[in-house]
GROMACS .gro file of C-alpha atoms in nm:
model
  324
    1UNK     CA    1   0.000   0.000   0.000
    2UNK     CA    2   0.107   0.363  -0.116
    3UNK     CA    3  -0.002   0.677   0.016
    4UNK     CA    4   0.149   0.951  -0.171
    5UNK     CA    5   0.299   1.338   0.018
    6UNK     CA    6   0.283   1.637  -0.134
    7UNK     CA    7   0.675   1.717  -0.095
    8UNK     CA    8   1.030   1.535  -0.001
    9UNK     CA    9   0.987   1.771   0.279
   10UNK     CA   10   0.702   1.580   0.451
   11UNK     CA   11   0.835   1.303   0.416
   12UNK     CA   12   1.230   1.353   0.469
   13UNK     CA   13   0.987   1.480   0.815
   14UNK     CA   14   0.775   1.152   0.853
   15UNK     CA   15   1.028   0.887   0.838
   16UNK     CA   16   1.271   1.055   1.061
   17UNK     CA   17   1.068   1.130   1.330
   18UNK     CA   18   0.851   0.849   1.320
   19UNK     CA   19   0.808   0.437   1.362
   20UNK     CA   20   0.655   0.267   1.090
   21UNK     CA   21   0.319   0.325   0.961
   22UNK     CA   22   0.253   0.026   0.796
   23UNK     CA   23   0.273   0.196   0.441
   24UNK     CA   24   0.472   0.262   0.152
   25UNK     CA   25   0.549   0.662   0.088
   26UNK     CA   26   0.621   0.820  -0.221
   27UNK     CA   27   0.588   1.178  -0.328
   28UNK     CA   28   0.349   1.336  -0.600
   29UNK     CA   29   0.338   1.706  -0.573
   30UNK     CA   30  -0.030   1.701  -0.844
   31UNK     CA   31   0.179   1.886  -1.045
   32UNK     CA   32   0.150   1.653  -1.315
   33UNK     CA   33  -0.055   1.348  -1.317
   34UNK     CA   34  -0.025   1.019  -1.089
   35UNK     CA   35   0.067   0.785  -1.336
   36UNK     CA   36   0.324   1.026  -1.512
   37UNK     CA   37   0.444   1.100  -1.146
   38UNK     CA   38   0.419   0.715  -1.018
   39UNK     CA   39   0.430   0.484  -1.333
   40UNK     CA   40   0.256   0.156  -1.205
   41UNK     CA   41   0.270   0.225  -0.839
   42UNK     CA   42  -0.049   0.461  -0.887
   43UNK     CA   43  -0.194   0.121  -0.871
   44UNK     CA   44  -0.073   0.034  -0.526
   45UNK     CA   45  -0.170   0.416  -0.385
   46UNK     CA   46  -0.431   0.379  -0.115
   47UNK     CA   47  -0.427   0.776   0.029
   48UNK     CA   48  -0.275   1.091  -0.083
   49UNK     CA   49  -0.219   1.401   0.113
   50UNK     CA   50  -0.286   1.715  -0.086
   51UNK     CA   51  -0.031   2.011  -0.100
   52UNK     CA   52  -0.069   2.308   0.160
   53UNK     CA   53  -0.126   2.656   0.020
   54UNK     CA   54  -0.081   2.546  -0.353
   55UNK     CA   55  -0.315   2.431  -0.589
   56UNK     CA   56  -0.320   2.046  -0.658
   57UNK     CA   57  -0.393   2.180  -1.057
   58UNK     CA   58  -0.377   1.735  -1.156
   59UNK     CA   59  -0.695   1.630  -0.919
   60UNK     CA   60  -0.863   1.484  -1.231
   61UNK     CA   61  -0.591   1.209  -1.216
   62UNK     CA   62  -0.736   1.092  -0.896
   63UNK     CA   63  -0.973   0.902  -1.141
   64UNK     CA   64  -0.671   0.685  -1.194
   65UNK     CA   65  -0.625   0.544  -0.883
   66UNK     CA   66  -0.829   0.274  -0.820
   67UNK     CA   67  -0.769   0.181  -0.500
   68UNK     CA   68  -0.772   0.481  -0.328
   69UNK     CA   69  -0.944   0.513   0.011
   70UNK     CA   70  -0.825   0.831   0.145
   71UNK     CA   71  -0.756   1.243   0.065
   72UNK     CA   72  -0.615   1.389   0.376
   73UNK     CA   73  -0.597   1.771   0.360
   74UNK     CA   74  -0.381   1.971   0.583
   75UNK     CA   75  -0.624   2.246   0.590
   76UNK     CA   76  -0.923   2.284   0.867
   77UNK     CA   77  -1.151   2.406   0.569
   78UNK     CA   78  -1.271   2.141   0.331
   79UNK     CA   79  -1.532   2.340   0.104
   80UNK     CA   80  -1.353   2.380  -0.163
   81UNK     CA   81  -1.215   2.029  -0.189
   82UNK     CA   82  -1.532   1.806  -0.181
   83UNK     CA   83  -1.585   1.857  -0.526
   84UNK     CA   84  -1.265   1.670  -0.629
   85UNK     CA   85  -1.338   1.362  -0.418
   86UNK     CA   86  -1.416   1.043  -0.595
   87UNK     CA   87  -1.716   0.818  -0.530
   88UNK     CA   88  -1.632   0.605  -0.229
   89UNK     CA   89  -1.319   0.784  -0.098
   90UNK     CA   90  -1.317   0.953   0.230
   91UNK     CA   91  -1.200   1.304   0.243
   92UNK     CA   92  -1.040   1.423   0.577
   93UNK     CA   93  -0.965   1.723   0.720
   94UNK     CA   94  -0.687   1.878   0.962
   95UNK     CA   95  -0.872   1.891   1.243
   96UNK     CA   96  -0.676   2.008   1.544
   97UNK     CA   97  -0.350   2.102   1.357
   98UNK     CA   98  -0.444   2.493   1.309
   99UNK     CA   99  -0.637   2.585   1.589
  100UNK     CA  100  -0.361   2.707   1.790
  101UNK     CA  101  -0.237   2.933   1.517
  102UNK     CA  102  -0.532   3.045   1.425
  103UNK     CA  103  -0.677   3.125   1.762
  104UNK     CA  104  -0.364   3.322   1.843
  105UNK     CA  105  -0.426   3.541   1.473
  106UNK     CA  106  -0.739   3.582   1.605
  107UNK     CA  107  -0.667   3.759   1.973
  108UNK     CA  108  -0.361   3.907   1.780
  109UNK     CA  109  -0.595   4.084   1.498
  110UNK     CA  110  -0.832   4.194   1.801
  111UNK     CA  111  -0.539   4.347   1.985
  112UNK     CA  112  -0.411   4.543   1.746
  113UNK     CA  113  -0.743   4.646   1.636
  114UNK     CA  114  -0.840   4.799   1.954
  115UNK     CA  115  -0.520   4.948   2.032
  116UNK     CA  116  -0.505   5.079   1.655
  117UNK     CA  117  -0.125   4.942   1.659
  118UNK     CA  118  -0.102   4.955   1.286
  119UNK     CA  119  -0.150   5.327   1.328
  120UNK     CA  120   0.154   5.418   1.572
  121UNK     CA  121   0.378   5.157   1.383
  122UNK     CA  122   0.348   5.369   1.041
  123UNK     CA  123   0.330   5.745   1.273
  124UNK     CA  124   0.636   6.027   1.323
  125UNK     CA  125   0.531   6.137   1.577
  126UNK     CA  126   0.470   6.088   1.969
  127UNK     CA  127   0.082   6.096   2.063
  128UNK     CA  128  -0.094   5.984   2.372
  129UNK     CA  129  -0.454   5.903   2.273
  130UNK     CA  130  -0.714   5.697   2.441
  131UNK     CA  131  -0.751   5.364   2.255
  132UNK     CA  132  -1.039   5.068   2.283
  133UNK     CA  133  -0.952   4.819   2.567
  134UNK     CA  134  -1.028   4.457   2.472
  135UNK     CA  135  -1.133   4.445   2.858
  136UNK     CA  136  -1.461   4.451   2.930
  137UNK     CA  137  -1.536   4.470   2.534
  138UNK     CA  138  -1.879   4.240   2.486
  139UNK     CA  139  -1.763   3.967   2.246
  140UNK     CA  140  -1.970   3.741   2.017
  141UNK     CA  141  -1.770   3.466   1.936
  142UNK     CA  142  -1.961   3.272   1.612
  143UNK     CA  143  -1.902   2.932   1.586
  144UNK     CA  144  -1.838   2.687   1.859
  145UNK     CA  145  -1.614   2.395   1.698
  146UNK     CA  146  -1.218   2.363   1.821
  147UNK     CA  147  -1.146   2.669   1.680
  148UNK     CA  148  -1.364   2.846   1.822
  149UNK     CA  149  -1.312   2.732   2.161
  150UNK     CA  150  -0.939   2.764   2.132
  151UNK     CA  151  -1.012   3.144   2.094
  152UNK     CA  152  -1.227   3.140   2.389
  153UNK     CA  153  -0.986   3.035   2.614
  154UNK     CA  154  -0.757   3.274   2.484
  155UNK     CA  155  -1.019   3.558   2.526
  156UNK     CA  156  -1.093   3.401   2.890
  157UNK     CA  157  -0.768   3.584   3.073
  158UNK     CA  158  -0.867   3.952   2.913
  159UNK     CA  159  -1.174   4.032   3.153
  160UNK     CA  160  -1.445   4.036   2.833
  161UNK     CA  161  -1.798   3.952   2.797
  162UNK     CA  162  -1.837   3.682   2.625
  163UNK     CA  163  -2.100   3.496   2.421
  164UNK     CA  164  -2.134   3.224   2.204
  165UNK     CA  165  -2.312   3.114   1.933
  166UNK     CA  166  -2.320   2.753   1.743
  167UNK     CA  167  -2.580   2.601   1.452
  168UNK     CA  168  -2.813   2.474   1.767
  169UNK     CA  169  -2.854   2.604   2.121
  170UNK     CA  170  -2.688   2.409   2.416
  171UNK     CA  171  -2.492   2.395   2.692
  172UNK     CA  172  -2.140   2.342   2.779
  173UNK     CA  173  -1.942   2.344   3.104
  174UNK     CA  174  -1.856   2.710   2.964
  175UNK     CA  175  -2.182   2.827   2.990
  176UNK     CA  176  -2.468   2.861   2.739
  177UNK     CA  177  -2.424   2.845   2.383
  178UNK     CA  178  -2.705   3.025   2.185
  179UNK     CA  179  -2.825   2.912   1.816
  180UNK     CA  180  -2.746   3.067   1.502
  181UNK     CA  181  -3.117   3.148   1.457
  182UNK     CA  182  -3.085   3.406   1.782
  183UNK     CA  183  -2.777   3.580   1.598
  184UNK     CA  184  -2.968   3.903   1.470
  185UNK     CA  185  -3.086   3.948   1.829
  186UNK     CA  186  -2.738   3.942   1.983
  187UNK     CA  187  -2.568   4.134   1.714
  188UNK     CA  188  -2.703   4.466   1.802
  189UNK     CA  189  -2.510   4.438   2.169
  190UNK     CA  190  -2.194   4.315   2.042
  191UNK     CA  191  -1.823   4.526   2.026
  192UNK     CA  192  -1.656   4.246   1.866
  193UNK     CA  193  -1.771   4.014   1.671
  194UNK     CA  194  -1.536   3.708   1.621
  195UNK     CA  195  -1.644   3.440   1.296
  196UNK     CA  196  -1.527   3.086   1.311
  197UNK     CA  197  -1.746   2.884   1.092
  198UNK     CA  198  -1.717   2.650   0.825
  199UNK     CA  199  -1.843   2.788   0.435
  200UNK     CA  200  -2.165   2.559   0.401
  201UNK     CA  201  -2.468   2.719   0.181
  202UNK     CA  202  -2.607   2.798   0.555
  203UNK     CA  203  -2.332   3.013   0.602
  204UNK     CA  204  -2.250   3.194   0.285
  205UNK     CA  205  -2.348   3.523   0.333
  206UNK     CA  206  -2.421   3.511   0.671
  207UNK     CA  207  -2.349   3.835   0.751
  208UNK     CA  208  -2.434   4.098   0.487
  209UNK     CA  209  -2.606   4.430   0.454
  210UNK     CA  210  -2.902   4.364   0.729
  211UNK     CA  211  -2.688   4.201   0.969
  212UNK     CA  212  -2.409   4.472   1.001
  213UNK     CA  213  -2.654   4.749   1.051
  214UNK     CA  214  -2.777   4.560   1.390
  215UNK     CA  215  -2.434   4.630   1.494
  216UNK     CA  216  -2.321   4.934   1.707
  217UNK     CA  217  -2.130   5.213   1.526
  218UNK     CA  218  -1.750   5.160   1.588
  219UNK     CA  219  -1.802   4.789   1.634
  220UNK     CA  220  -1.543   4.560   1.533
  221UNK     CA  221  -1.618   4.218   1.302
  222UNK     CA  222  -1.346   3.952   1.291
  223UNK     CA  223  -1.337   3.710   1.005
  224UNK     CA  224  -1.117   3.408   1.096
  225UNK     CA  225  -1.357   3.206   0.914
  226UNK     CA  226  -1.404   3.191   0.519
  227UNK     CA  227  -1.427   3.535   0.277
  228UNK     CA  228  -1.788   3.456   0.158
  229UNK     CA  229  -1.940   3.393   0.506
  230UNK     CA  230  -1.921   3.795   0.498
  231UNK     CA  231  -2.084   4.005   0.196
  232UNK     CA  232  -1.799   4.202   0.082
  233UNK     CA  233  -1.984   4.468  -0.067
  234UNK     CA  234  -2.133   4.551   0.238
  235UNK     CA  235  -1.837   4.545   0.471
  236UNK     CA  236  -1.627   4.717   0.262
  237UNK     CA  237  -1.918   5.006   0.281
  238UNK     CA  238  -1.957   5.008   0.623
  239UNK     CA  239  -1.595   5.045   0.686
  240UNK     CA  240  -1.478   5.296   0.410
  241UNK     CA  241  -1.769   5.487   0.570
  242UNK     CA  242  -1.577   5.490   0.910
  243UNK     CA  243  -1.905   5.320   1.115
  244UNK     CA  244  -1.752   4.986   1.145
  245UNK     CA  245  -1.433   4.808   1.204
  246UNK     CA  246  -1.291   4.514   1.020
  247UNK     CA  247  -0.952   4.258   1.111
  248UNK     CA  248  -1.013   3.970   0.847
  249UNK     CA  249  -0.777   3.691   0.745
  250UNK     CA  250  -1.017   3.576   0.471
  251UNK     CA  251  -1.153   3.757   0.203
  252UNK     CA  252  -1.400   3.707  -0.096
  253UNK     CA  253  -1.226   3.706  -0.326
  254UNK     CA  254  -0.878   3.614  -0.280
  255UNK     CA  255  -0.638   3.764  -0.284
  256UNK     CA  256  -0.781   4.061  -0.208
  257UNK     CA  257  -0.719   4.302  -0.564
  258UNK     CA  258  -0.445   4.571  -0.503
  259UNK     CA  259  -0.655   4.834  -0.580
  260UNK     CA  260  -0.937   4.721  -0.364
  261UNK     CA  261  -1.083   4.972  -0.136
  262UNK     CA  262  -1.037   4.803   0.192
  263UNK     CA  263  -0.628   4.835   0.144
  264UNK     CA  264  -0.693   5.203   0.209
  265UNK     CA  265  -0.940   5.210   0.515
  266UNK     CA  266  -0.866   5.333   0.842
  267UNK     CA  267  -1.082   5.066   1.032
  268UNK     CA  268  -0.888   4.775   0.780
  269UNK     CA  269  -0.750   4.523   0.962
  270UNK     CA  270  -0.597   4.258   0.674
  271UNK     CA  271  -0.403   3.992   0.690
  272UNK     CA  272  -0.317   3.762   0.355
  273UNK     CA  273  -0.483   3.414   0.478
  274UNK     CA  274  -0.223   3.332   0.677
  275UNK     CA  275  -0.404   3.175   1.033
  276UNK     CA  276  -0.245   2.841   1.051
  277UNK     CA  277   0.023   2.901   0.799
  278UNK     CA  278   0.277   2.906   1.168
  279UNK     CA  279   0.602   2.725   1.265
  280UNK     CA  280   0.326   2.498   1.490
  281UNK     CA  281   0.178   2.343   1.208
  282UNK     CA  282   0.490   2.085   1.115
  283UNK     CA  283   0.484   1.889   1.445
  284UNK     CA  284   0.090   1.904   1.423
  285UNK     CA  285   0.089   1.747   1.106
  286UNK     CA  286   0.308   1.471   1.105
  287UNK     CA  287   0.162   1.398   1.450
  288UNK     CA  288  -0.158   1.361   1.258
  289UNK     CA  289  -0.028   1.159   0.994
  290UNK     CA  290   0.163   0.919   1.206
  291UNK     CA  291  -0.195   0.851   1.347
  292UNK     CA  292  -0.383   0.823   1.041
  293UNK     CA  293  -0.170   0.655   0.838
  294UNK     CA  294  -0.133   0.303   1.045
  295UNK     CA  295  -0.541   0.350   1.014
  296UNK     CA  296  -0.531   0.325   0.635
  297UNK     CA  297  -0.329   0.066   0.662
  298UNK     CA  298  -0.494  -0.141   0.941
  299UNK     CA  299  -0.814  -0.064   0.832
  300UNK     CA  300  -0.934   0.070   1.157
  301UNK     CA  301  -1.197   0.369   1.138
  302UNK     CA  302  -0.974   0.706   0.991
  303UNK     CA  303  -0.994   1.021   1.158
  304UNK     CA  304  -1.141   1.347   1.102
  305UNK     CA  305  -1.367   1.240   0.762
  306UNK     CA  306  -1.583   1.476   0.625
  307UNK     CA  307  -1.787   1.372   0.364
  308UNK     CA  308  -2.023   1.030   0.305
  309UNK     CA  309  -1.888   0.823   0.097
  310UNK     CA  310  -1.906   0.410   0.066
  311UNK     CA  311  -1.713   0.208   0.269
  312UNK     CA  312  -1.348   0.307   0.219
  313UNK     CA  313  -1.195  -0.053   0.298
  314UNK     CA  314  -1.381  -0.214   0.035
  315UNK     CA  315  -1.236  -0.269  -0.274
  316UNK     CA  316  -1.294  -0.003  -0.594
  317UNK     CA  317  -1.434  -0.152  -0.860
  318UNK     CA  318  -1.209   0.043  -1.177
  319UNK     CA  319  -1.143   0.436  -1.148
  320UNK     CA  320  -1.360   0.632  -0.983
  321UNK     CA  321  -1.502   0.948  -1.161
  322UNK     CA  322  -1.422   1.277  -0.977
  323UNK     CA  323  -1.705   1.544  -0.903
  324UNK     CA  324  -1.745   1.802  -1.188
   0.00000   0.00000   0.00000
């Protein structure tokens, strides 16, 4: 059994600092296709893990791999990949591996948004203004998954107010979590508002024009989660107009165009997509993969799949098809 890595890198990384996993590695970086890259051996390839921060332009060759079982990403988001999964194989995530960068982006962003850092770090000259404290700041943190509750206990130590909100009401040993159809009435009462969900249809567009109005002027909206869960159009307004604040790692679309607006706004917070793009992700990753990996080849249940599919550890009947 094969399970292909996206660079020598990863895998110069995998075999030295871990035991066996009970499979073959070889690298394919989907730069060209499998069986140009691999010859025969696509045959014997049972997983692939797809590139980080690249595009993986030869995912139609997956259709040539007949007995593959698994594509692991190494990014938390997954929307954009489902479409180039074949019939029967399980897609998994990296579940785990970012939230510690990306919750510490997150309280970074808010930081220097309330004490306008970017401001004194281009000024000339010495001023002593009064800036927002992120204590006692009412926060509305949007999503409740591991990301999100990695930035709550980050948030935890600075004295805020905090709520949450998730796709169904409930309770935690934090407290009460509201549901996502209570949003518009907590919006209007929030200073910071912090989003951390996946892009499902649900959540495209989940804040646009109607929604950012129920916010207080001077507010503050935090996208850690994916560009089009925000209307761009409308934020962009609101801010250029000076009644809202932005800090957004994610934009719709990206990159963000040079000449876009937003590059030019006071209350512009932007960073380039970079949350768990950190010196923690290496050890997270092949700490993952020296889990999953003896799965695949055990056939015990894999970790962290995100999409239905058939059962992965029976056999593929010829080359699956990937989604249009």
């Amino acid at each position: 059994m094969i399970v292909t890595l996206p660079d020598e890198e990863l895998l110069d990384a995998l075999v030295a600092h871990h035991p066996p996993l009970g499979v073959e590695l070889r690298v394919w970086d989907w730069s060209r296709p499998v069986r140009e890259a691999l010859g025969e051996e696509a045959d014997e390839v049972v997983g692939v893990v797809l590139p980080y921060l690249r595009a993986a332009s030869q995912w139609r060759s997956l259709a040539d791999l007949p007995r593959l079982r698994l594509i692991q990403a190494q990014s938390a988001g997954y929307d954009n990949l489902l479409p180039i999964v074949p019939d029967g194989v399980a897609l998994a995530n990296a579940r785990g591996v970012h939230d510690a960068s990306t919750a510490e982006l997150a309280l970074g962003l808010i930081i220097a948004a309330q004490r306008e850092l970017p401001r004194w770090a281009r000024a000339r000259s010495w001023e002593t203004v009064q800036t927002r404290a992120l204590a006692d700041s009412r926060v509305l943190i949007v999503g409740a998954g591991e990301i999100g509750e990695a930035i709550r206990r980050r948030l935890e130590p600075f004295e805020v107010d905090l709520t949450r909100v998730a796709t169904r009401a409930r309770d935690d040993q934090h407290g009460h979590i509201h549901g996502i159809d209570e949003l518009e009435q907590l919006l209007p009462s929030a200073d910071i508002v912090v989003l951390i969900v996946p892009l499902t249809e649900r959540t495209r567009g989940l804040i646009g024009a109607e929604q950012l109005a129920l916010l207080p002027d001077g507010a503050l909206l935090v996208n850690m989660a994916r560009g089009p869960v925000v209307d761009t159009r409308a934020i962009t307004a609101e801010v250029v107009s000076g009644r809202l604040r932005m800090a957004s790692d994610v934009f719709d679309p990206e990159p963000l165009p040079e000449d876009h607006p937003l590059w030019q706004a006071d209350g512009a917070l932007i960073s380039p997509h970079i949350g768990g793009n950190t010196t923690a992700m290496a050890p997270r990753i092949l700490a993952l993969l020296a889990d999953q990996l003896p799965r695949l080849a055990d056939g015990r249940p894999l970790l962290h799949v995100v999409n239905e599919r058939a059962d992965p550890a029976a056999p593929r009947a010829g080359a699956a098809r990937p989604a249009p």
